[in-house]
Each structure stands twice: as C-alpha cells, then as structure tokens.
mmCIF file of C-alpha atoms (C1' of nucleotides) in Angstrom:
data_model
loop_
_atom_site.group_PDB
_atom_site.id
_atom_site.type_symbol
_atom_site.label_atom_id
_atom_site.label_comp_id
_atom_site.label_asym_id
_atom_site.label_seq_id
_atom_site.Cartn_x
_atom_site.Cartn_y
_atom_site.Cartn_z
ATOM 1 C CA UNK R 177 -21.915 21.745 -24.611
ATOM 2 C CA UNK R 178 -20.783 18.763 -27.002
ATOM 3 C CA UNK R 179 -20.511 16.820 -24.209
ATOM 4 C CA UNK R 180 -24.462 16.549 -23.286
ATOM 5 C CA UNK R 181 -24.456 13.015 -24.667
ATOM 6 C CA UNK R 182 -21.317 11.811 -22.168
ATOM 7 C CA UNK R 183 -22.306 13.631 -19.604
ATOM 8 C CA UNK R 184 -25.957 11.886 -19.433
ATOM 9 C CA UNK R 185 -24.302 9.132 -19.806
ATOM 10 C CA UNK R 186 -21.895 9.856 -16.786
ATOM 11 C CA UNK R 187 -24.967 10.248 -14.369
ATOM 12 C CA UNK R 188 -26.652 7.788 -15.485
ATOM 13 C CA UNK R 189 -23.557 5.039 -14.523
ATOM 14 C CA UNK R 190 -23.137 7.495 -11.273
ATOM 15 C CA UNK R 191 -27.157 6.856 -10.322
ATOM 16 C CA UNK R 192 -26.232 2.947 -10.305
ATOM 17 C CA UNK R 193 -22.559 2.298 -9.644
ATOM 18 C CA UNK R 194 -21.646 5.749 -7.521
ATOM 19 C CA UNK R 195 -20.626 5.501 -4.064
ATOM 20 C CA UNK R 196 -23.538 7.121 -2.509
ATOM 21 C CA UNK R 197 -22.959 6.394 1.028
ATOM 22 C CA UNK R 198 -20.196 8.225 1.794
ATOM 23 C CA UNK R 199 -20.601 10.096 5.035
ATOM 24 C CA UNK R 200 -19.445 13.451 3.542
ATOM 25 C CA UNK R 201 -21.688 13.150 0.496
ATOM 26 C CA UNK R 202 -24.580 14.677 1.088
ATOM 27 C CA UNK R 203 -24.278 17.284 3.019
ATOM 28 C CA UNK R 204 -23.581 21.395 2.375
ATOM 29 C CA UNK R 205 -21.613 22.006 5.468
ATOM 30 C CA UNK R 206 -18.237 22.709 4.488
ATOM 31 C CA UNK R 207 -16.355 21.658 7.583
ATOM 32 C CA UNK R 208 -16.871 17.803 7.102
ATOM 33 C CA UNK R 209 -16.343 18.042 3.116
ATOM 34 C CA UNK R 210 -13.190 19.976 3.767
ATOM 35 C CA UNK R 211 -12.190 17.699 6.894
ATOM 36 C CA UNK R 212 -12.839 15.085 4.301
ATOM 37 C CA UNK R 213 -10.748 15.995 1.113
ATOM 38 C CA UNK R 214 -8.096 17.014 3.421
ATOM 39 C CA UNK R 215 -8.165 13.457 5.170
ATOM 40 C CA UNK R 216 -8.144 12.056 1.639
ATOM 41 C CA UNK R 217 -5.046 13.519 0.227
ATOM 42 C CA UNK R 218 -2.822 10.203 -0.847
ATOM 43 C CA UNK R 219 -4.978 8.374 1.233
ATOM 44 C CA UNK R 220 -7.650 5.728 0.085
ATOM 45 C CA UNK R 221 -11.130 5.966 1.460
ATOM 46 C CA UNK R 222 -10.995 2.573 3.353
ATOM 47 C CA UNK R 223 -8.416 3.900 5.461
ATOM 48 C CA UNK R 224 -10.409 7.290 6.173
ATOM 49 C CA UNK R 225 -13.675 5.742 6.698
ATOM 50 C CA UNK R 226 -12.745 2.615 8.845
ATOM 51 C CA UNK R 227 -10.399 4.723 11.349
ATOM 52 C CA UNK R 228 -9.959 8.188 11.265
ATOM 53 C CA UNK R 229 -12.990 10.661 10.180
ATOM 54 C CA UNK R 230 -15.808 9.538 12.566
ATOM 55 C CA UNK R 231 -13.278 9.156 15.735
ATOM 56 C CA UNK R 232 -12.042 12.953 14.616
ATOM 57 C CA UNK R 233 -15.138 14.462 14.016
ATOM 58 C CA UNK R 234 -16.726 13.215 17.574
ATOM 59 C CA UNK R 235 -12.973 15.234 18.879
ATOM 60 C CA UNK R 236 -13.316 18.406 17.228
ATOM 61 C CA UNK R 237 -17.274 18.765 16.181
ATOM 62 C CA UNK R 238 -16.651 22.026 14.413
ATOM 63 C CA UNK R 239 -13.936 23.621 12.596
ATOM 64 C CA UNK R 240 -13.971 26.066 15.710
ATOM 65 C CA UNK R 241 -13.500 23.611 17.983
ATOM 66 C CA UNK R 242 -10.049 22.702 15.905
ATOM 67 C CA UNK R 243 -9.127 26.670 15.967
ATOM 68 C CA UNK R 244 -9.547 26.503 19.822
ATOM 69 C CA UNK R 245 -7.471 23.417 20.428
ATOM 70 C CA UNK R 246 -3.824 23.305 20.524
ATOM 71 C CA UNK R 247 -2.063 22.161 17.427
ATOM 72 C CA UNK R 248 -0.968 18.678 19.090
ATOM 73 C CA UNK R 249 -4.552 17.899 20.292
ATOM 74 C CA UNK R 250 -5.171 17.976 16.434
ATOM 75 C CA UNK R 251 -1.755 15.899 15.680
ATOM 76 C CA UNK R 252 -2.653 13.464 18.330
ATOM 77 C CA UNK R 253 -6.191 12.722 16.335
ATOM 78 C CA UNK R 254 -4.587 12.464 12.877
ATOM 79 C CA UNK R 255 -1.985 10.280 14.756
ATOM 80 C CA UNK R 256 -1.558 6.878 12.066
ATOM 81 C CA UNK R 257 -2.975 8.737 9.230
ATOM 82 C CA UNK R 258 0.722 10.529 8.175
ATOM 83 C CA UNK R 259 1.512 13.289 6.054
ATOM 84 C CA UNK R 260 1.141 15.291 9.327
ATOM 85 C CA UNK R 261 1.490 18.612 7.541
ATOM 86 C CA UNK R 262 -1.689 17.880 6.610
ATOM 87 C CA UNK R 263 -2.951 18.414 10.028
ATOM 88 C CA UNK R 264 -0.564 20.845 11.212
ATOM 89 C CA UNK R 265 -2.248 23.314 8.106
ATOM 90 C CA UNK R 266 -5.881 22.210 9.099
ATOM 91 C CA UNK R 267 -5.160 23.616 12.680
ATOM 92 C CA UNK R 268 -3.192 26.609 10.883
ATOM 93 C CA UNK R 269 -6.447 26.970 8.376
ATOM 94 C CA UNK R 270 -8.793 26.788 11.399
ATOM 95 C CA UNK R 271 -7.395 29.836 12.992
ATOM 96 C CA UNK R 272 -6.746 31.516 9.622
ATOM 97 C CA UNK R 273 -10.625 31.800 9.236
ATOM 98 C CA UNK R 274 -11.635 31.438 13.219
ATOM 99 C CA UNK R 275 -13.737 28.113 12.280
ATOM 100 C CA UNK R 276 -16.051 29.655 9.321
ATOM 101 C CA UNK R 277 -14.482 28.547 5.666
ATOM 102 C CA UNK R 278 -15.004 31.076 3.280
ATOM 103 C CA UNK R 279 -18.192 30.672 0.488
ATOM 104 C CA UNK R 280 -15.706 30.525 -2.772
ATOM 105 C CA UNK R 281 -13.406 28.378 -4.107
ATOM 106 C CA UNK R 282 -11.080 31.633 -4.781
ATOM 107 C CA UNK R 283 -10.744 32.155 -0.993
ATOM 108 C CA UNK R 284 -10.717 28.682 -0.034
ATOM 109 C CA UNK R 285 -7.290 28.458 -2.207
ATOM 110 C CA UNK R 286 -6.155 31.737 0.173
ATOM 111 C CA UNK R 287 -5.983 29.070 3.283
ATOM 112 C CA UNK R 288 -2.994 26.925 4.664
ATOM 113 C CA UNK R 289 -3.380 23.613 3.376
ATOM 114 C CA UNK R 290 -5.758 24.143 0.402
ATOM 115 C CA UNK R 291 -4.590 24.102 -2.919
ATOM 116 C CA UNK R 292 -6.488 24.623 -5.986
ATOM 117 C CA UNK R 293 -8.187 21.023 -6.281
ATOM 118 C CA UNK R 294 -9.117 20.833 -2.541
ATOM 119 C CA UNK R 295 -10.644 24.696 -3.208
ATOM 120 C CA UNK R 296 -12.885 23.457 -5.959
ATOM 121 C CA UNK R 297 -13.247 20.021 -4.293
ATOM 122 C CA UNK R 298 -15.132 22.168 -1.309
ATOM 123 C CA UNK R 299 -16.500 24.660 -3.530
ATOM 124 C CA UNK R 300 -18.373 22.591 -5.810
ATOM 125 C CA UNK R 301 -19.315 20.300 -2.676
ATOM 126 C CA UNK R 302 -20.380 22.702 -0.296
ATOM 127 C CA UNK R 303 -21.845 25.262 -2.266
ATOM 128 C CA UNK R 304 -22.717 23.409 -5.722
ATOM 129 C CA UNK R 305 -19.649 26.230 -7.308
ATOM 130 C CA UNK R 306 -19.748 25.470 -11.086
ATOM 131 C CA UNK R 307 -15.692 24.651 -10.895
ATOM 132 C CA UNK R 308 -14.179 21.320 -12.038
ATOM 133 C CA UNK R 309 -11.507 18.970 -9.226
ATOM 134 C CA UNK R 310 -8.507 17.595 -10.832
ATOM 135 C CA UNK R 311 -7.706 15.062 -8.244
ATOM 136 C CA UNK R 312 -5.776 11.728 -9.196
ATOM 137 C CA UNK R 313 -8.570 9.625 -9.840
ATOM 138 C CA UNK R 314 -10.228 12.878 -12.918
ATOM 139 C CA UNK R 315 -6.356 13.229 -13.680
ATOM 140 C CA UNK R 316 -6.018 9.890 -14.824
ATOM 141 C CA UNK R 317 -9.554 10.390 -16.547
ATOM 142 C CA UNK R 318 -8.352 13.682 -18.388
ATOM 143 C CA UNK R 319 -5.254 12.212 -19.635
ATOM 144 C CA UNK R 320 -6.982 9.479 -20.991
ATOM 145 C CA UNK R 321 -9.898 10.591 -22.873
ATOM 146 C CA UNK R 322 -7.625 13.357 -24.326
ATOM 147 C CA UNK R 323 -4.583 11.186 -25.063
ATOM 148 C CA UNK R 324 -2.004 13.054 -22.934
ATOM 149 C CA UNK R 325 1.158 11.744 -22.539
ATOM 150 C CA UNK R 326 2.944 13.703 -20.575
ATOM 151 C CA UNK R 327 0.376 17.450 -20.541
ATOM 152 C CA UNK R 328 1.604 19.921 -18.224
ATOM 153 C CA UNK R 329 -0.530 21.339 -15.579
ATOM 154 C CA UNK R 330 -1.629 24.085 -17.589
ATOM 155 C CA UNK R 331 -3.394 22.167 -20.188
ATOM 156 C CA UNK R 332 -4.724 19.325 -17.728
ATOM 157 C CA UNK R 333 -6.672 22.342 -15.602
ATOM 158 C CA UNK R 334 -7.968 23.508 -19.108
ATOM 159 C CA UNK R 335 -9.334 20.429 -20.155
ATOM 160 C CA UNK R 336 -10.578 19.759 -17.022
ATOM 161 C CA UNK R 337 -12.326 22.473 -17.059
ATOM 162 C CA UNK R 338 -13.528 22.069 -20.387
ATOM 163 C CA UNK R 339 -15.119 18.554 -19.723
ATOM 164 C CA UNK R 340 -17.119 19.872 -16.766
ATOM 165 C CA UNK R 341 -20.757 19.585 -16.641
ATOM 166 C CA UNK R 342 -21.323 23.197 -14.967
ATOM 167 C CA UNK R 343 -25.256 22.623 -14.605
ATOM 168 C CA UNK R 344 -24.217 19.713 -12.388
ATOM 169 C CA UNK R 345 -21.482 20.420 -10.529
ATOM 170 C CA UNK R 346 -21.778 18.357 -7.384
ATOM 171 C CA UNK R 347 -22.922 15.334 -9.562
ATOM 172 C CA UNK R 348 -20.073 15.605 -12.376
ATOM 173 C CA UNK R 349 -17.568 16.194 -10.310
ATOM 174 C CA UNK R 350 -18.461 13.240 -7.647
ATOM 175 C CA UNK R 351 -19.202 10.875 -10.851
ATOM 176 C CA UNK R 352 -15.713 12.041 -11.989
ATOM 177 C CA UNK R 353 -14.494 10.308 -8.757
ATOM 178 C CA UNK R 354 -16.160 7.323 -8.868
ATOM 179 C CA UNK R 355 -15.353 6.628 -12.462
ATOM 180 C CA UNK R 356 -11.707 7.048 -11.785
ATOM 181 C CA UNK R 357 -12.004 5.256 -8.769
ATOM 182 C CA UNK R 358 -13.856 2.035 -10.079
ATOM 183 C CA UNK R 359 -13.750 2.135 -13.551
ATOM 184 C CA UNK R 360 -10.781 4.182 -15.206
ATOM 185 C CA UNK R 361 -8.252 2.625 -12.865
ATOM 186 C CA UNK R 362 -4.529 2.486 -12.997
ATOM 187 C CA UNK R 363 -4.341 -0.834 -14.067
ATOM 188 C CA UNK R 364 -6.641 -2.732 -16.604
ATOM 189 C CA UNK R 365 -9.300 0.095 -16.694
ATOM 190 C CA UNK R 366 -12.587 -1.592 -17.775
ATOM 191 C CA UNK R 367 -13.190 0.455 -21.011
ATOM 192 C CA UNK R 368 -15.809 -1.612 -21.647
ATOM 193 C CA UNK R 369 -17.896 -0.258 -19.367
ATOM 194 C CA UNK R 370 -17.202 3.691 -19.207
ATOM 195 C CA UNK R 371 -19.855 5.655 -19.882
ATOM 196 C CA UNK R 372 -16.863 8.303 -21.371
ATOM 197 C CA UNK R 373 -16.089 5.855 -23.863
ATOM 198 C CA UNK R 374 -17.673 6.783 -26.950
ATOM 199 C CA UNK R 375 -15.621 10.007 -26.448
ATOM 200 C CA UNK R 376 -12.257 8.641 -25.146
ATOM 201 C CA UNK R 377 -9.067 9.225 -27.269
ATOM 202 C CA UNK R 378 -7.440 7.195 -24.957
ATOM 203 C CA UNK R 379 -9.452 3.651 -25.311
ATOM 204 C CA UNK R 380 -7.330 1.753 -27.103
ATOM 205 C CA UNK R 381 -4.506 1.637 -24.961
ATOM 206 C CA UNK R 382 -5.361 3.384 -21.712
ATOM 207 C CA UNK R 383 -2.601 2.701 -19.932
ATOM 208 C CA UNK R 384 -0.159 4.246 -22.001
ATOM 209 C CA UNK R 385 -1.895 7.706 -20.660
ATOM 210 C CA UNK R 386 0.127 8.852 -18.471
ATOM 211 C CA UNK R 387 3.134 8.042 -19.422
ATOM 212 C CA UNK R 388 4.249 5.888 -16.515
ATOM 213 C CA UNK R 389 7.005 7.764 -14.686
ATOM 214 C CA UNK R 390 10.313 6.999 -14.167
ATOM 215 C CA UNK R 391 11.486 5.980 -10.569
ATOM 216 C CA UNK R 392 13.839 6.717 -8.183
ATOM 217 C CA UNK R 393 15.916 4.381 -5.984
ATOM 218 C CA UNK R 394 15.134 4.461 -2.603
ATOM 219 C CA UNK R 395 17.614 5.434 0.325
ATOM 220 C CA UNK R 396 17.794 3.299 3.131
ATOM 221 C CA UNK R 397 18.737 4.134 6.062
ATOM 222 C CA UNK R 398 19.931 2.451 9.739
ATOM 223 C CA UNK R 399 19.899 4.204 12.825
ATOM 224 C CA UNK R 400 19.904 3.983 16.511
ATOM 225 C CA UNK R 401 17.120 5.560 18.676
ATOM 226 C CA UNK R 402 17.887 5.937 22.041
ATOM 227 C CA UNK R 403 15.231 4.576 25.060
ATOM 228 C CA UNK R 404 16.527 7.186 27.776
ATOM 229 C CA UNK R 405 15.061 6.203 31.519
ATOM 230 C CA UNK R 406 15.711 8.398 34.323
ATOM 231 C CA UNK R 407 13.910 8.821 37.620
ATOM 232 C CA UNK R 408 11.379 6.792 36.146
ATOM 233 C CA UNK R 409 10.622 8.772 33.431
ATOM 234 C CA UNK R 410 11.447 8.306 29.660
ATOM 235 C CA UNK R 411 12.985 10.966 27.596
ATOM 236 C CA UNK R 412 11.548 12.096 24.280
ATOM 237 C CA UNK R 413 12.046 14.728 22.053
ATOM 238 C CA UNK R 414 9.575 17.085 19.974
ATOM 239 C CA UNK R 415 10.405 16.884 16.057
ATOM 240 C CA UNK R 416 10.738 20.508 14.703
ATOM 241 C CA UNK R 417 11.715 19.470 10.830
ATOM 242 C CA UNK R 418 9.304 18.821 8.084
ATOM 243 C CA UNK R 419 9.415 14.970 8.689
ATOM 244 C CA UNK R 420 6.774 14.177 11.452
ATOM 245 C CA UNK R 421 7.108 17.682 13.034
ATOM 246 C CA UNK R 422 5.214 18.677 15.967
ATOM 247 C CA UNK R 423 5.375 14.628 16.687
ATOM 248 C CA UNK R 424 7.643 13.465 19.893
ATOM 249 C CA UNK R 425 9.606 10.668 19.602
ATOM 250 C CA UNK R 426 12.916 8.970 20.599
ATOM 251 C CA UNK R 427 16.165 10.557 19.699
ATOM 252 C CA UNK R 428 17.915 9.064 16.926
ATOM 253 C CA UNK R 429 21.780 8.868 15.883
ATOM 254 C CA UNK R 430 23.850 7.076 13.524
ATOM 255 C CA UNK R 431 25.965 5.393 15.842
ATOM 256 C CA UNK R 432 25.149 2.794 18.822
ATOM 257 C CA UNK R 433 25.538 4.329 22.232
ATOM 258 C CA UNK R 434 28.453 2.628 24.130
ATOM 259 C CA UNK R 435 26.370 0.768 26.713
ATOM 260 C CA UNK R 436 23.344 -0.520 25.845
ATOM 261 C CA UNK R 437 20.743 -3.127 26.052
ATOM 262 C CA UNK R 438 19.229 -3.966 22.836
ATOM 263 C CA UNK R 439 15.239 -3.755 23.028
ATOM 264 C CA UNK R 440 14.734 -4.788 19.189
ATOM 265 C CA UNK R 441 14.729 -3.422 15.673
ATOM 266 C CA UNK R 442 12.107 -1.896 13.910
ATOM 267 C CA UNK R 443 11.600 -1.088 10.026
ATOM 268 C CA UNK R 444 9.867 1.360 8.477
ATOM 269 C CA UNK R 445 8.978 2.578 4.697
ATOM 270 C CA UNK R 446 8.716 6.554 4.210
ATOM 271 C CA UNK R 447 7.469 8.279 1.261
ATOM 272 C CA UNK R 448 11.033 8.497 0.188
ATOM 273 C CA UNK R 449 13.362 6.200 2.174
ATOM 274 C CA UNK R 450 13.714 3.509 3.742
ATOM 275 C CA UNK R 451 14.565 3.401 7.588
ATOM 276 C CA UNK R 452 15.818 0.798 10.334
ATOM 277 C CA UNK R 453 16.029 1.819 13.768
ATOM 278 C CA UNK R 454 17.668 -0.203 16.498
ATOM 279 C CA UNK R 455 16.286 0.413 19.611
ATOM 280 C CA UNK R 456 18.785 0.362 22.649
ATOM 281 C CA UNK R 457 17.981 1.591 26.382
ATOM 282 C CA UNK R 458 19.897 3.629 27.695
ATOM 283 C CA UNK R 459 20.249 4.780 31.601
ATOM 284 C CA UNK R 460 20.937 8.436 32.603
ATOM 285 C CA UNK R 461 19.741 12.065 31.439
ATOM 286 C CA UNK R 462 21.468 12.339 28.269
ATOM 287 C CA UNK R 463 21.571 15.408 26.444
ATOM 288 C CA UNK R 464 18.355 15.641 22.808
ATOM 289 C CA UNK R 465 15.852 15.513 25.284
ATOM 290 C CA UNK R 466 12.887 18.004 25.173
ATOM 291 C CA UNK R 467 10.624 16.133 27.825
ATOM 292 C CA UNK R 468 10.420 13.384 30.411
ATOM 293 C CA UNK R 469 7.462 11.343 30.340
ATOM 294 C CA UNK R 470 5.588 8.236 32.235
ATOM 295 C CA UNK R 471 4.447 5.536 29.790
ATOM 296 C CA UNK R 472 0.727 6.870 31.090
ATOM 297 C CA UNK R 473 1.912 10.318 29.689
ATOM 298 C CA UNK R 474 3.202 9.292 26.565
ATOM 299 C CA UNK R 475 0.160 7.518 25.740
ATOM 300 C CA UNK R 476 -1.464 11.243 25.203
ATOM 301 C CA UNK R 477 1.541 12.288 22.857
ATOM 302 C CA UNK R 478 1.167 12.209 19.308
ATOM 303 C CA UNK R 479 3.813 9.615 17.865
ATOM 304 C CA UNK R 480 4.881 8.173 14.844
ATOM 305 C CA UNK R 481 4.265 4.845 13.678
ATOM 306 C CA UNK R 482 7.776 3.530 14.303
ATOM 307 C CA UNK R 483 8.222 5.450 17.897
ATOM 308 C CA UNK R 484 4.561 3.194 18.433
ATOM 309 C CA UNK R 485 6.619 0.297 17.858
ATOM 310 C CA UNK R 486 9.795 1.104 19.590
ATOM 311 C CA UNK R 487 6.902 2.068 22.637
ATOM 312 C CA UNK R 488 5.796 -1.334 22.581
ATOM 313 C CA UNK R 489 9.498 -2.613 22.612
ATOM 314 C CA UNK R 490 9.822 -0.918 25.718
ATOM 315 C CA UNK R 491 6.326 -1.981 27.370
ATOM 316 C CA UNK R 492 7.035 -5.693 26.715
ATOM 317 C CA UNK R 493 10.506 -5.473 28.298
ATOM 318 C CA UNK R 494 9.423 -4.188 31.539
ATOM 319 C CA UNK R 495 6.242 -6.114 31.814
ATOM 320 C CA UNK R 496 8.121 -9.204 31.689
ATOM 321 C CA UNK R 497 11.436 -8.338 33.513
ATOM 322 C "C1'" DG Y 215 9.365 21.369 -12.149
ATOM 323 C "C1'" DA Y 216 11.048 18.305 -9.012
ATOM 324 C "C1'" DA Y 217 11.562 16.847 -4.452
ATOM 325 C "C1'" DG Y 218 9.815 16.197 0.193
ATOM 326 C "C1'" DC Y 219 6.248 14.462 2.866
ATOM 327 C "C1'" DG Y 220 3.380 8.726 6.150
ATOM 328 C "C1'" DT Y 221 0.985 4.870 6.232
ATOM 329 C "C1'" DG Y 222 -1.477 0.672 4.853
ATOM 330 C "C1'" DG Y 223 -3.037 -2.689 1.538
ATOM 331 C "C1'" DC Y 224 -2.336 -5.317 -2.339
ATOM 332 C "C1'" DG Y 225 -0.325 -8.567 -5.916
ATOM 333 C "C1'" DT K 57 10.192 -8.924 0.622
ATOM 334 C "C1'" DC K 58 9.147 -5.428 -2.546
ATOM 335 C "C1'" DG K 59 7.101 -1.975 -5.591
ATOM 336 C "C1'" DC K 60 3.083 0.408 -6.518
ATOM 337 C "C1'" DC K 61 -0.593 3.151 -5.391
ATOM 338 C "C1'" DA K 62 -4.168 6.058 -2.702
ATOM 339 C "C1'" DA K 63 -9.690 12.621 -3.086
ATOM 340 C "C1'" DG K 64 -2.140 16.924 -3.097
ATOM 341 C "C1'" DC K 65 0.263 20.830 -1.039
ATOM 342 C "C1'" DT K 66 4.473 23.371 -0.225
ATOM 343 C "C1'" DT K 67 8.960 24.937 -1.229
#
DNA sequence: GAAGCGTGGCG
DNA sequence: TCGCCAAGCTT
C-alpha cells in the first residue's frame, strides 16, 4: 500500500528499459511460460533464446505432445542446455497432468519439477495470479532494499510478498526481473538509476547484501573413458545416476585399459568438479555396455557435452586413417 | 540447511 | 587458466 510511490515508479522504468520482446512475454498460454521458466533455471536468457526454446517448441508444440513422447526424445532436445533433471521432470510433469497445467499456482507447486517460484512464476504469467516470484535476479532485489545479510527463506518469501504490487501482477513481477537483471546486478548495481531507490535500505553499499558466500574447493577429477568398437559398432552405456541420467555415453574408469590407442583428452567443468577424461579405443565387446551403436545412430542419442567431444575424437580418427 | 546438479560467457 | 554467475528444484 506504502509502496504506490515505488511501484509507479517501477513501471514507469519497466515501460522504457523492460525487455519487452521476449517470446514468452506476452502471451497467457501456460505451456510456453512454463517451458520458459523451466528452460531458465541457472541459465541466462541469451543462451535460451539463441539455441534452445524456438528449436524445442517447433519439437514438441504442446505440452501433450511432450507427455506423448518418450523421455529421451525430450533429453535429446534439451541436449547442451544441462541440468538434465530439468527435462527429465518436464517429461515427468507432462504426464503428471496429461499436457493441461493446472489454473493455480497451489497446484502448479503439486508437479515434478516446479517449485514454489516457478509456481508463481506461471501463475502470475499465465493467469495474472496476484502472487510474488523470488527468483535470483528479485532475491538479490529483496535483500537489498531490506538490508538482509544473510535472511532465511522464511523472511525473504515474506518480504517478497510484502513488496508485491498485487493490482499488477504480471507487470511487477516481470519489472522485478528486469530490474534485477539490468539494474540491481551482482556487481556495481547502478543505484543511481533504480526506480526502488528512494526506498532501498540497501543503497549505500549494495553489495554487501547478500553476504557473499563462502566457497568450496573444487574436486578434480581424471579418468579414462573407454571408445569400445566391435563389429562395427561402438559401445555406449545409458547413465542411470543423478549426473546426466537418462544420457548415453562412454564408459568411464579410473584406470587406463591395458591396450590402447590414445584418441585425445578432453576437460570439462561440472557444477561441482572438475573432470579430465582420456579417451582411449579400445577393440572387443567389453563388459559396461548397454548398447551398440553406428556413428549415424548415435547422432540421435542424447549426449553430454564431453561424450560430444570424445564423439568428435573418434570421427576425426577414422576420417583420416 | 547444505549439497548435488551442466553449460557457456565473461573479466 | 580460472572463478563467478545465470528466471531453482530435489533430497
């Protein structure tokens, strides 16, 4: 109610500076504006936009569409993108609710995948649901018009909640976005220029809210994966634990094989280690194996990143034997 | 509450 | 080369 004053002024910036052609803006069907927030999850829009939500939307037109797929048709379009629970939930979420998302941000929050930001995220898109997002760009908002330190979740919800405009929705909460986004960034936020300003706690030293956390050293790892040929074909096998499951890729162990030929080394940065992989080929049907595969075959797998590369190892050394 | 979970871009 | 960060959810 207080807020009237801010809250003008937050539209006001948001008519000028917001980023009104985004391709899930403006619409109330709920499948794109979920596909959307789900796509965006630790992922910036660039990366969304440029690659990965037209090419998946022209795949699986409607949310039905995803429910009547199998779940590695869906992995293979959210191939590149990562965090592949992501997509493993979507196809869960699809079935869950046989391709029609519930009209409420309380049901939304009932489905695989959908926690209570993504919920209200929909909700408020979809159906203009006077609820308020807490995503990381409104987090880093809250925390520094209020002056939190280090809040717990409890009391960032409530003052999200208690900043929200809940005559405008769809407006505050995309404005909240854009301000975090553009404006109220991580690094050298441009105070200056907030339209919250007047009202911020936080203003004269904004990065000191949050606190910045503390981090962890980062495991790194070096393995072998194995390039199996036999008959031809090349032998993969389909991840089952949380790290890239449902993806296939080339067995791995900790120890070279005892005859090999070394195809390269590839590196790769995880969320949470570090991993090098020496690729070796190997001849004969060794045991790990879940399925045989010709490089045309392959190409319709869902892999990961560093199986990509270790794929091209293997390309380039028989195209130029 | 903390850890696990991908990938790409940037300084 | 490296650390940080980007529309979080699950366990």
């Amino acid at each position: 109610m207080h807020y009237q004053p801010l809250h003008d002024a937050l539209f006001s910036w948001y008519q000028t500076h917001g980023r009104h052609d985004l391709p899930w803006r403006n619409t109330r069907d709920p499948y794109p504006i979920y596909l959307s927030e789900i796509m965006l999850q630790q992922t910036q829009v660039a990366t969304v936009l440029e690659r990965f939500y037209f090419p998946f939307l022209e795949r699986f037109p409607t949310l039905k569409s995803v429910a009547e797929a199998p779940e590695e048709a869906v992995l293979k379009a959210w191939q590149g993108l990562g965090y592949y629970t992501r997509a493993r939930n979507l196809h869960a979420c699809a079935k869950a609710c046989d391709g029609t998302l519930p009209g409420s941000a309380a049901e939304l929050e009932q489905l695989p995948g959908i926690g209570k930001s993504t919920a209200r995220a929909v909700a408020a898109f979809a159906y203009h649901e006077p609820v308020a997002i807490l995503d990381a760009n409104v987090k880093r908002i809250i925390h520094r018009f209020f002056a939190l330190a280090s809040p717990t979740p409890k009391t960032l919800w409530e003052k999200t909640d208690a900043l929200l405009d809940a005559a405008r929705p769809y407006d505050y909460n995309q404005a909240m976005m854009d301000l975090g986004a553009t404006v109220c960034t991580p690094k050298a936020p441009e105070c200056a220029v907030c339209p919250l300003a007047s009202g911020c706690r936080g203003k004269t030293d904004p990065t000191a809210y949050p606190e910045p956390k503390k981090k962890k050293a980062v495991p790194h790892h070096a393995r072998y994966a194995l390039v199996q040929l036999h008959k031809g074909k090349i032998g993969l096998m389909l991840r089952k634990e949380k790290l890239l499951g449902g993806l296939w890729g080339f067995v791995q162990q900790d120890t070279a094989p005892e005859v090999h030929e070394l195809l390269g080394t590839a590196r790769h940065a995880y969320s949470h280690f570090k991993l090098t992989l020496s690729a070796c080929l190997v001849e004969g049907d060794l045991p790990g194996c879940d399925g045989w595969f010709s490089l045309e075959e392959i190409a319709a797998l869902p892999l990961s990143k560093i199986d990509e590369t270790i794929l091209a190892m293997v390309k380039h050394r028989f195209e130029t034997v």
